[in-house]
mmCIF file of C-alpha atoms and ligand atoms in Angstrom:
data_model
loop_
_atom_site.group_PDB
_atom_site.id
_atom_site.type_symbol
_atom_site.label_atom_id
_atom_site.label_comp_id
_atom_site.label_asym_id
_atom_site.label_seq_id
_atom_site.Cartn_x
_atom_site.Cartn_y
_atom_site.Cartn_z
ATOM 1 C CA MET A 129 -2.883 -17.437 -22.432
ATOM 2 C CA THR A 130 -4.722 -18.386 -25.865
ATOM 3 C CA GLN A 131 -4.302 -17.185 -28.926
ATOM 4 C CA LYS A 132 -7.781 -15.967 -30.285
ATOM 5 C CA GLU A 133 -7.794 -15.154 -34.134
ATOM 6 C CA LEU A 134 -10.349 -12.213 -34.741
ATOM 7 C CA GLY A 135 -9.580 -12.097 -38.509
ATOM 8 C CA TYR A 136 -7.145 -10.832 -41.314
ATOM 9 C CA VAL A 137 -6.112 -7.487 -42.296
ATOM 10 C CA GLU A 138 -4.552 -6.315 -45.368
ATOM 11 C CA LEU A 139 -1.041 -4.752 -44.512
ATOM 12 C CA GLU A 140 0.917 -2.277 -46.412
ATOM 13 C CA TRP A 141 3.968 -1.643 -47.850
ATOM 14 C CA THR A 142 5.541 1.346 -48.683
ATOM 15 C CA CYS A 143 7.277 2.086 -52.161
ATOM 16 C CA PRO A 144 11.033 2.865 -51.720
ATOM 17 C CA VAL A 145 10.610 5.047 -55.086
ATOM 18 C CA CYS A 146 7.978 7.371 -54.368
ATOM 19 C CA LYS A 147 6.946 6.705 -50.658
ATOM 20 C CA THR A 148 3.225 5.900 -51.632
ATOM 21 C CA ARG A 149 1.736 3.060 -49.356
ATOM 22 C CA ASN A 150 0.419 0.498 -51.216
ATOM 23 C CA PRO A 151 -1.657 -2.544 -50.051
ATOM 24 C CA GLY A 152 0.278 -5.349 -48.770
ATOM 25 C CA THR A 153 -1.337 -7.851 -51.423
ATOM 26 C CA GLN A 154 -0.429 -5.648 -54.619
ATOM 27 C CA SER A 155 2.500 -6.363 -56.213
ATOM 28 C CA THR A 156 3.279 -3.109 -57.929
ATOM 29 C CA CYS A 157 3.105 0.310 -56.703
ATOM 30 C CA SER A 158 0.343 2.471 -57.663
ATOM 31 C CA GLY A 159 1.649 5.628 -57.355
ATOM 32 C CA CYS A 160 4.877 4.948 -59.723
ATOM 33 C CA GLY A 161 4.430 1.434 -60.844
ATOM 34 C CA ALA A 162 7.785 0.241 -59.410
ATOM 35 C CA ALA A 163 7.917 -3.586 -58.151
ATOM 36 C CA GLN A 164 7.345 -4.349 -54.658
ATOM 37 C CA PRO A 165 10.860 -4.878 -53.162
ATOM 38 C CA GLU A 166 11.430 -8.477 -52.554
ATOM 39 C CA ASN A 167 12.765 -7.679 -49.146
ATOM 40 C CA VAL A 168 9.926 -6.047 -48.632
ATOM 41 C CA THR A 169 8.916 -4.972 -45.106
ATOM 42 C CA PHE A 170 5.181 -4.945 -44.262
ATOM 43 C CA GLU A 171 3.421 -2.657 -41.657
ATOM 44 C CA THR A 172 -0.078 -2.347 -40.307
ATOM 45 C CA PRO A 173 -2.693 0.137 -41.557
ATOM 46 C CA VAL A 174 -3.405 3.302 -39.617
ATOM 47 C CA GLN A 175 -6.928 2.006 -39.051
ATOM 48 C CA ALA A 176 -8.747 -1.034 -41.206
ATOM 49 C CA ASP A 177 -11.606 -2.595 -41.026
ATOM 50 C CA LEU A 178 -11.142 -6.932 -41.087
ATOM 51 C CA SER A 179 -10.782 -8.102 -43.997
ATOM 52 C CA GLU A 180 -13.631 -9.661 -46.152
ATOM 53 C CA ASP A 181 -12.060 -10.290 -49.478
ATOM 54 C CA LYS A 182 -11.990 -14.287 -48.953
ATOM 55 C CA GLU A 183 -9.761 -14.993 -51.705
ATOM 56 C CA LYS A 184 -6.917 -12.722 -49.854
ATOM 57 C CA VAL A 185 -7.987 -14.793 -46.386
ATOM 58 C CA GLU A 186 -7.400 -18.021 -48.145
ATOM 59 C CA ARG A 187 -3.926 -17.419 -49.612
ATOM 60 C CA ALA A 188 -3.106 -15.913 -45.912
ATOM 61 C CA LYS A 189 -4.520 -18.959 -44.256
ATOM 62 C CA ALA A 190 -2.743 -21.213 -46.886
ATOM 63 C CA GLY A 191 0.763 -20.150 -46.010
ATOM 64 C CA PRO A 192 3.500 -17.646 -46.335
ATOM 65 C CA ASP A 193 4.404 -17.067 -50.071
ATOM 66 C CA ILE A 194 7.136 -18.383 -52.215
ATOM 67 C CA HIS A 195 10.104 -16.623 -53.762
ATOM 68 C CA CYS A 196 10.729 -18.283 -57.094
ATOM 69 C CA ALA A 197 14.480 -19.775 -56.653
ATOM 70 C CA PHE A 198 15.312 -18.486 -60.287
ATOM 71 C CA CYS A 199 13.583 -15.055 -60.730
ATOM 72 C CA GLY A 200 12.868 -13.933 -57.083
ATOM 73 C CA ALA A 201 9.008 -13.516 -57.985
ATOM 74 C CA ARG A 202 6.588 -13.811 -55.087
ATOM 75 C CA ASN A 203 4.095 -16.713 -55.748
ATOM 76 C CA PRO A 204 1.305 -17.935 -53.316
ATOM 77 C CA SER A 205 2.023 -21.104 -51.026
ATOM 78 C CA THR A 206 -0.133 -23.082 -53.277
ATOM 79 C CA ALA A 207 1.436 -22.351 -56.305
ATOM 80 C CA LYS A 208 3.365 -25.286 -57.864
ATOM 81 C CA VAL A 209 5.376 -23.357 -60.794
ATOM 82 C CA CYS A 210 6.544 -19.435 -61.021
ATOM 83 C CA ARG A 211 3.867 -17.513 -62.447
ATOM 84 C CA GLN A 212 6.708 -15.334 -63.804
ATOM 85 C CA CYS A 213 9.319 -17.819 -65.105
ATOM 86 C CA GLY A 214 7.603 -21.307 -64.793
ATOM 87 C CA ALA A 215 10.184 -22.683 -63.113
ATOM 88 C CA ASP A 216 9.559 -25.446 -60.328
ATOM 89 C CA LEU A 217 9.064 -23.748 -56.713
ATOM 90 C CA THR A 218 9.977 -26.710 -54.572
ATOM 91 C CA GLN A 219 13.194 -25.346 -54.605
ATOM 92 C CA GLY A 220 11.602 -21.672 -53.541
ATOM 93 C CA LYS A 221 11.779 -20.109 -50.204
ATOM 94 C CA ALA A 222 9.144 -19.158 -48.094
ATOM 95 C CA ARG A 223 8.647 -16.223 -46.810
ATOM 96 C CA GLU A 224 9.215 -15.246 -42.959
ATOM 97 C CA SER A 225 6.239 -15.303 -40.949
ATOM 98 C CA GLY A 226 4.680 -15.072 -37.437
ATOM 99 C CA SER A 227 6.641 -12.007 -36.484
ATOM 100 C CA VAL A 228 4.440 -9.686 -34.856
ATOM 101 C CA VAL A 229 4.018 -6.377 -37.318
ATOM 102 C CA GLY A 230 1.973 -4.201 -34.609
ATOM 103 C CA ALA A 231 -0.780 -3.402 -32.450
ATOM 104 C CA TYR A 232 -4.486 -3.602 -34.655
ATOM 105 C CA ALA A 233 -6.353 -0.682 -34.787
ATOM 106 C CA PRO A 234 -10.024 -0.793 -35.856
ATOM 107 C CA ASN A 235 -11.124 1.376 -38.545
ATOM 108 C CA THR A 236 -13.171 4.342 -36.024
ATOM 109 C CA GLY A 237 -13.497 6.364 -38.789
ATOM 110 C CA ALA A 238 -10.564 8.511 -37.574
ATOM 111 C CA MET A 239 -9.045 11.209 -40.505
ATOM 112 C CA VAL A 240 -5.299 11.590 -42.053
ATOM 113 C CA ARG A 241 -4.493 14.745 -43.070
ATOM 114 C CA CYS A 242 -2.695 15.418 -46.370
ATOM 115 C CA ALA A 243 0.779 16.825 -45.708
ATOM 116 C CA SER A 244 0.738 18.476 -49.600
ATOM 117 C CA CYS A 245 -2.827 20.220 -49.490
ATOM 118 C CA GLY A 246 -4.305 19.888 -46.113
ATOM 119 C CA MET A 247 -7.190 17.966 -47.501
ATOM 120 C CA GLU A 248 -8.391 15.480 -44.734
ATOM 121 C CA ASN A 249 -8.919 11.774 -45.972
ATOM 122 C CA PRO A 250 -10.212 8.727 -43.944
ATOM 123 C CA ALA A 251 -7.310 7.252 -42.297
ATOM 124 C CA ALA A 252 -7.951 3.803 -44.639
ATOM 125 C CA ALA A 253 -7.002 5.834 -47.762
ATOM 126 C CA ARG A 254 -3.307 5.822 -48.663
ATOM 127 C CA GLN A 255 -3.176 8.555 -51.243
ATOM 128 C CA CYS A 256 -5.001 12.183 -51.026
ATOM 129 C CA VAL A 257 -8.460 12.242 -52.647
ATOM 130 C CA ARG A 258 -7.901 15.921 -53.733
ATOM 131 C CA CYS A 259 -4.133 16.096 -54.909
ATOM 132 C CA GLY A 260 -3.400 12.347 -55.067
ATOM 133 C CA ALA A 261 -0.033 12.781 -52.969
ATOM 134 C CA PRO A 262 0.821 9.786 -50.615
ATOM 135 C CA LEU A 263 -0.625 10.260 -47.420
ATOM 136 C CA GLY A 264 0.942 9.649 -43.953
ATOM 137 C CA LYS A 265 0.014 8.219 -40.820
ATOM 138 C CA ASP A 266 -0.602 11.104 -38.668
ATOM 139 C CA VAL A 267 -3.918 10.571 -37.346
ATOM 140 C CA VAL A 268 -5.600 13.917 -36.942
ATOM 141 C CA THR A 269 -6.848 13.934 -33.167
ATOM 142 C CA PRO A 270 -8.898 16.639 -31.758
ATOM 143 C CA PRO A 271 -6.618 18.998 -29.812
ATOM 144 C CA PRO A 272 -6.302 17.664 -26.079
ATOM 145 C CA ALA A 273 -8.557 19.061 -23.552
ATOM 146 C CA ALA A 274 -7.343 21.782 -21.184
ATOM 147 C CA THR A 275 -5.695 20.082 -18.323
ATOM 148 C CA PRO A 276 -6.916 22.416 -15.137
ATOM 149 C CA GLN A 277 -4.145 24.053 -13.774
ATOM 150 C CA PRO A 278 -3.322 23.520 -9.837
ATOM 151 C CA MET A 279 -4.175 26.444 -8.017
ATOM 152 C CA PRO A 280 -0.746 28.340 -7.197
ATOM 153 C CA ALA A 281 0.113 27.525 -3.636
ATOM 154 C CA SER A 282 -0.708 30.279 -1.599
ATOM 155 C CA GLY A 283 0.503 31.907 1.761
ATOM 156 C CA GLY A 284 4.248 29.525 1.320
ATOM 157 C CA ARG A 285 6.093 32.194 3.028
ATOM 158 C CA MET A 286 3.479 32.485 5.892
ATOM 159 C CA GLY A 287 3.316 28.541 6.385
ATOM 160 C CA MET A 288 6.946 28.757 7.013
ATOM 161 C CA ILE A 289 6.735 31.084 9.374
ATOM 162 C CA ILE A 290 4.525 29.319 11.524
ATOM 163 C CA PHE A 291 6.267 26.312 10.923
ATOM 164 C CA ALA A 292 9.102 27.846 12.074
ATOM 165 C CA VAL A 293 7.558 29.377 15.253
ATOM 166 C CA VAL A 294 5.754 25.822 15.972
ATOM 167 C CA ALA A 295 9.338 24.152 15.879
ATOM 168 C CA VAL A 296 11.101 26.345 18.270
ATOM 169 C CA LEU A 297 8.001 26.132 20.965
ATOM 170 C CA ILE A 298 8.271 21.910 20.620
ATOM 171 C CA LEU A 299 11.938 22.731 21.235
ATOM 172 C CA ILE A 300 11.482 24.582 24.415
ATOM 173 C CA GLY A 301 8.670 22.324 25.121
ATOM 174 C CA ALA A 302 10.717 19.387 25.079
ATOM 175 C CA GLY A 303 13.876 21.016 26.825
ATOM 176 C CA TRP A 304 11.438 21.977 29.889
ATOM 177 C CA PHE A 305 10.227 18.641 29.839
ATOM 178 C CA LEU A 306 13.658 16.873 29.619
ATOM 179 C CA THR A 307 15.150 18.969 32.715
ATOM 180 C CA SER A 308 11.753 18.582 34.505
ATOM 181 C CA LEU A 309 12.344 14.716 34.321
ATOM 182 C CA PHE A 310 15.962 14.527 35.205
ATOM 183 C CA ARG A 311 15.985 17.558 37.988
ATOM 184 C CA THR A 312 15.075 15.109 41.161
ATOM 185 C CA SER A 313 15.159 16.097 44.943
ATOM 186 C CA ALA A 314 15.002 13.091 47.420
ATOM 187 C CA THR A 315 13.304 12.987 50.483
ATOM 188 C CA THR A 316 11.712 10.840 53.135
ATOM 189 C CA ALA A 317 8.187 9.667 53.383
ATOM 190 C CA SER A 318 5.989 7.370 55.193
ATOM 191 C CA VAL A 319 3.610 5.054 54.004
ATOM 192 C CA VAL A 320 -0.452 6.315 54.247
ATOM 193 C CA ASP A 321 -2.010 3.918 51.764
ATOM 194 C CA ALA A 322 -1.376 0.283 50.124
ATOM 195 C CA ARG A 323 -3.671 -0.597 47.286
ATOM 196 C CA TRP A 324 -3.666 -3.955 45.043
ATOM 197 C CA GLU A 325 -5.576 -5.031 41.782
ATOM 198 C CA ARG A 326 -5.363 -8.701 40.637
ATOM 199 C CA SER A 327 -7.194 -9.939 37.300
ATOM 200 C CA ILE A 328 -7.665 -13.262 35.685
ATOM 201 C CA ALA A 329 -8.456 -13.603 31.927
ATOM 202 C CA ILE A 330 -10.664 -16.179 31.286
ATOM 203 C CA MET A 331 -10.293 -17.966 28.095
ATOM 204 C CA GLY A 332 -12.746 -19.509 25.590
ATOM 205 C CA PRO A 333 -13.985 -19.858 22.162
ATOM 206 C CA VAL A 334 -14.982 -16.340 21.198
ATOM 207 C CA PRO A 335 -17.010 -15.500 17.927
ATOM 208 C CA VAL A 336 -15.028 -13.850 15.070
ATOM 209 C CA ARG A 337 -15.885 -13.219 11.387
ATOM 210 C CA ALA A 338 -13.825 -15.129 9.164
ATOM 211 C CA ASN A 339 -13.420 -15.089 5.155
ATOM 212 C CA GLY A 340 -12.734 -18.203 3.053
ATOM 213 C CA TRP A 341 -14.166 -20.034 -0.323
ATOM 214 C CA ARG A 342 -17.318 -22.210 -0.096
ATOM 215 C CA ASP A 343 -15.036 -25.271 -0.030
ATOM 216 C CA GLU A 344 -12.976 -24.006 3.013
ATOM 217 C CA VAL A 345 -16.051 -22.667 5.383
ATOM 218 C CA PRO A 346 -16.443 -25.148 8.219
ATOM 219 C CA ALA A 347 -19.521 -27.445 8.334
ATOM 220 C CA GLY A 348 -22.554 -25.062 10.018
ATOM 221 C CA ALA A 349 -20.834 -21.832 9.981
ATOM 222 C CA ALA A 350 -23.410 -19.108 10.797
ATOM 223 C CA GLN A 351 -24.147 -15.785 9.265
ATOM 224 C CA LEU A 352 -22.906 -17.451 5.672
ATOM 225 C CA SER A 353 -22.953 -14.937 2.863
ATOM 226 C CA CYS A 354 -20.984 -15.161 -0.170
ATOM 227 C CA ARG A 355 -19.903 -13.609 -3.550
ATOM 228 C CA GLN A 356 -18.504 -14.554 -6.476
ATOM 229 C CA GLU A 357 -14.650 -13.626 -7.206
ATOM 230 C CA VAL A 358 -12.010 -15.203 -9.429
ATOM 231 C CA ARG A 359 -10.556 -17.945 -7.894
ATOM 232 C CA SER A 360 -7.968 -18.908 -10.442
ATOM 233 C CA THR A 361 -7.331 -18.224 -13.918
ATOM 234 C CA SER A 362 -6.622 -20.817 -16.853
ATOM 235 C CA ASP A 363 -5.190 -20.732 -20.277
ATOM 236 C CA SER A 364 -8.129 -22.504 -22.038
ATOM 237 C CA PRO A 365 -11.655 -21.929 -21.796
ATOM 238 C CA GLN A 366 -13.553 -23.506 -19.238
ATOM 239 C CA PRO A 367 -17.039 -23.849 -18.544
ATOM 240 C CA GLY A 368 -18.746 -20.950 -16.325
ATOM 241 C CA ALA A 369 -14.891 -19.177 -16.938
ATOM 242 C CA ARG A 370 -15.174 -15.497 -17.728
ATOM 243 C CA GLU A 371 -12.867 -14.511 -20.930
ATOM 244 C CA VAL A 372 -10.354 -11.785 -20.422
ATOM 245 C CA CYS A 373 -8.349 -10.519 -23.555
ATOM 246 C CA GLY A 374 -5.331 -8.355 -24.375
ATOM 247 C CA THR A 375 -5.008 -5.530 -26.826
ATOM 248 C CA PRO A 376 -5.204 -7.147 -30.609
ATOM 249 C CA TYR A 377 -2.149 -7.270 -32.635
ATOM 250 C CA THR A 378 -1.251 -8.441 -35.817
ATOM 251 C CA LEU A 379 1.032 -11.203 -37.150
ATOM 252 C CA ASP A 380 2.945 -10.926 -40.380
ATOM 253 C CA THR A 381 1.693 -14.289 -42.376
ATOM 254 C CA GLY A 382 4.136 -13.512 -45.220
ATOM 255 C CA THR A 383 1.203 -12.991 -47.755
ATOM 256 C CA GLY A 384 1.032 -9.248 -47.611
ATOM 257 C CA MET A 385 -1.765 -10.124 -45.309
ATOM 258 C CA GLY A 386 -1.881 -9.902 -41.314
ATOM 259 C CA ARG A 387 -3.500 -12.350 -39.070
ATOM 260 C CA VAL A 388 -5.158 -10.157 -36.195
ATOM 261 C CA VAL A 389 -5.042 -11.730 -32.749
ATOM 262 C CA GLN A 390 -5.420 -11.490 -29.096
ATOM 263 C CA ASP A 391 -4.216 -13.463 -26.123
ATOM 264 C CA CYS A 392 -6.626 -14.510 -23.806
ATOM 265 C CA GLU A 393 -7.119 -16.192 -20.484
ATOM 266 C CA TYR A 394 -10.186 -17.363 -18.336
ATOM 267 C CA GLU A 395 -11.071 -16.511 -15.121
ATOM 268 C CA ILE A 396 -12.716 -18.687 -12.870
ATOM 269 C CA TYR A 397 -14.860 -17.797 -10.523
ATOM 270 C CA ASP A 398 -16.156 -19.566 -7.087
ATOM 271 C CA ASP A 399 -18.496 -18.235 -3.826
ATOM 272 C CA TYR A 400 -15.899 -16.400 -1.558
ATOM 273 C CA CYS A 401 -17.911 -16.438 1.699
ATOM 274 C CA SER A 402 -18.029 -14.503 5.036
ATOM 275 C CA TYR A 403 -19.163 -16.432 8.196
ATOM 276 C CA MET A 404 -18.972 -16.511 11.849
ATOM 277 C CA THR A 405 -16.849 -18.821 13.529
ATOM 278 C CA THR A 406 -15.021 -19.400 16.973
ATOM 279 C CA GLN A 407 -11.750 -18.617 18.208
ATOM 280 C CA TRP A 408 -9.567 -19.223 21.132
ATOM 281 C CA GLY A 409 -9.533 -16.073 22.991
ATOM 282 C CA ILE A 410 -10.165 -13.809 26.025
ATOM 283 C CA VAL A 411 -13.890 -13.983 26.797
ATOM 284 C CA ASP A 412 -13.812 -11.910 29.971
ATOM 285 C CA THR A 413 -11.451 -10.607 32.703
ATOM 286 C CA VAL A 414 -12.544 -10.699 36.236
ATOM 287 C CA VAL A 415 -10.586 -8.295 38.507
ATOM 288 C CA ARG A 416 -10.460 -7.390 42.424
ATOM 289 C CA ARG A 417 -9.072 -4.748 43.939
ATOM 290 C CA GLY A 418 -8.437 -3.455 47.523
ATOM 291 C CA VAL A 419 -6.567 -1.850 50.116
ATOM 292 C CA GLY A 420 -3.795 -3.237 52.486
ATOM 293 C CA LEU A 421 -1.173 -6.099 52.555
ATOM 294 C CA ALA A 422 -3.008 -9.093 52.001
ATOM 295 C CA PRO A 423 -4.010 -9.017 48.523
ATOM 296 C CA GLU A 424 -6.429 -11.676 46.897
ATOM 297 C CA TRP A 425 -7.226 -13.721 43.575
ATOM 298 C CA PRO A 426 -10.686 -12.712 42.332
ATOM 299 C CA GLY A 427 -13.475 -15.642 42.238
ATOM 300 C CA ALA A 428 -13.732 -16.777 38.634
ATOM 301 C CA THR A 429 -16.855 -18.905 37.491
ATOM 302 C CA LEU A 430 -16.082 -20.936 34.315
ATOM 303 C CA ALA A 431 -18.329 -22.136 31.706
ATOM 304 C CA SER A 432 -18.008 -24.917 29.943
ATOM 305 C CA GLY A 433 -15.027 -25.159 27.181
ATOM 306 C CA GLN A 434 -13.585 -22.194 29.200
ATOM 307 C CA GLU A 435 -10.059 -21.984 30.797
ATOM 308 C CA LEU A 436 -8.451 -19.673 33.361
ATOM 309 C CA GLY A 437 -6.033 -17.580 31.275
ATOM 310 C CA GLU A 438 -2.786 -15.142 32.252
ATOM 311 C CA ARG A 439 -3.027 -13.311 35.799
ATOM 312 C CA ASN A 440 -1.943 -9.865 36.371
ATOM 313 C CA GLU A 441 -1.152 -8.336 39.542
ATOM 314 C CA ARG A 442 -0.428 -4.384 40.293
ATOM 315 C CA TYR A 443 0.473 -3.023 43.648
ATOM 316 C CA VAL A 444 0.692 0.546 44.668
ATOM 317 C CA CYS A 445 2.540 1.993 47.425
ATOM 318 C CA VAL A 446 1.436 5.237 48.525
ATOM 319 C CA VAL A 447 3.133 7.674 50.769
ATOM 320 C CA ALA A 448 2.928 11.346 52.049
ATOM 321 C CA VAL A 449 5.756 13.696 53.181
ATOM 322 C CA ASP A 450 4.912 17.670 53.868
ATOM 323 C CA GLY A 451 1.216 17.244 53.209
ATOM 324 C CA LYS A 452 1.763 15.941 49.794
ATOM 325 C CA GLN A 453 1.197 12.442 48.574
ATOM 326 C CA TYR A 454 3.114 10.428 45.956
ATOM 327 C CA ASP A 455 2.908 6.729 44.663
ATOM 328 C CA PHE A 456 4.758 4.668 43.185
ATOM 329 C CA PRO A 457 3.842 0.600 41.946
ATOM 330 C CA LEU A 458 5.512 -2.039 43.514
ATOM 331 C CA ARG A 459 6.405 -5.339 41.290
ATOM 332 C CA THR A 460 5.975 -8.470 43.080
ATOM 333 C CA VAL A 461 4.310 -9.104 45.917
ATOM 334 C CA ASP A 462 7.243 -9.306 48.322
ATOM 335 C CA ALA A 463 7.975 -5.736 47.641
ATOM 336 C CA TYR A 464 4.863 -4.769 48.277
ATOM 337 C CA GLU A 465 4.641 -6.317 51.962
ATOM 338 C CA GLN A 466 7.594 -3.773 52.532
ATOM 339 C CA CYS A 467 4.660 -1.346 51.941
ATOM 340 C CA GLU A 468 3.465 -1.306 55.971
ATOM 341 C CA PRO A 469 1.485 1.731 57.008
ATOM 342 C CA GLY A 470 3.681 4.103 58.641
ATOM 343 C CA SER A 471 7.104 2.896 57.409
ATOM 344 C CA GLN A 472 9.689 5.165 56.385
ATOM 345 C CA TRP A 473 10.477 5.195 52.760
ATOM 346 C CA SER A 474 13.612 7.276 50.745
ATOM 347 C CA ILE A 475 11.968 8.776 47.549
ATOM 348 C CA SER A 476 13.385 10.602 44.338
ATOM 349 C CA ILE A 477 10.734 13.072 42.791
ATOM 350 C CA ASN A 478 11.412 14.518 39.469
ATOM 351 C CA GLY A 479 10.369 17.879 38.471
ATOM 352 C CA LEU A 480 6.980 16.413 37.141
ATOM 353 C CA GLY A 481 5.865 14.954 40.397
ATOM 354 C CA ASP A 482 6.739 11.408 39.538
ATOM 355 C CA VAL A 483 8.725 8.756 42.192
ATOM 356 C CA VAL A 484 11.617 7.353 40.011
ATOM 357 C CA GLU A 485 13.151 5.659 42.961
ATOM 358 C CA ALA A 486 11.711 4.411 46.061
ATOM 359 C CA LYS A 487 13.717 2.503 48.894
ATOM 360 C CA ARG A 488 12.581 1.694 52.662
ATOM 361 C CA VAL A 489 14.850 3.125 54.994
ATOM 362 C CA GLU A 490 13.288 1.861 58.378
HETATM 363 ZN ZN1 ZN B 795 6.019 4.136 -56.238
HETATM 364 ZN ZN1 ZN B 796 10.315 -17.427 -61.247
HETATM 365 ZN ZN1 ZN B 797 -3.624 16.548 -50.924
#
């Protein structure tokens, strides 16, 4: 983060006697004439333009004021002797400085209402122009726009009833499904068909879209298209970087003036690109299907740079009993060879008509 100086603004102090707000650099109250207290607290004004008073700004830049070690009077940091008692100020104590006083609010022409007479005064004013009463800091804001009310939820009860009915139906359905699933019947069936399917994946370079910073893009990448994106941020200004700053705030300079700063960082842009490249993957899958007990692998013609990949085999035995056909998978080619036409199998069938167990009996 870089702290950027926007300028200086005159702070305020509130008179403990009459509550009048006074300009930070003023040493006596404009309401009652009381002296600025030694342990004065400076506050940010409601709204204020940056100061154009060269003298005050120079004093703020010179350093925090010095309190005389003998009489306590505040003197500019540039003074050598106390303006009140003439004492040597090298023994004096510099005011605290550097703390954050608050957010800086530029003058937008907002108004402040007088608590005594109701008159609206510019936010920069400290006393009412009509009655002279000290002004507070409550900026008059227009009444907030009416927020749209959400539509009242309608049919809430109807929705509950439908929900309950649907829930009951789902429960009944699930119950029926589970009962069917676990109710099995055993029977003996004879093989009428044997089907197989074998496949081999063909591996090779597959075109894929990829993204990356321009210096990461492989040479010769196709269909390159780029746009500017933030790649990194820096604390200090960089050529071509975009400055991003936070809300301005005010620091106490110990002189009644505030130093208005904002923290900034610098976004460094670069080309972020989309391009086509290749990735090792499945280019194609060759499949061969057939019936009978002599399954074969499909033939594959490989282009240059391609290789054979994963092999898959599926075997299905089809049996018939009482004029109905059932089928079930067999995991290995050895098991499949048992699926000879006419052979007898003991099968268990669940309520959904699926074969859950099969075993050759002869
Ligand atoms: Zn006062
Ligand atoms: Zn003094
Ligand atoms: Zn008033």
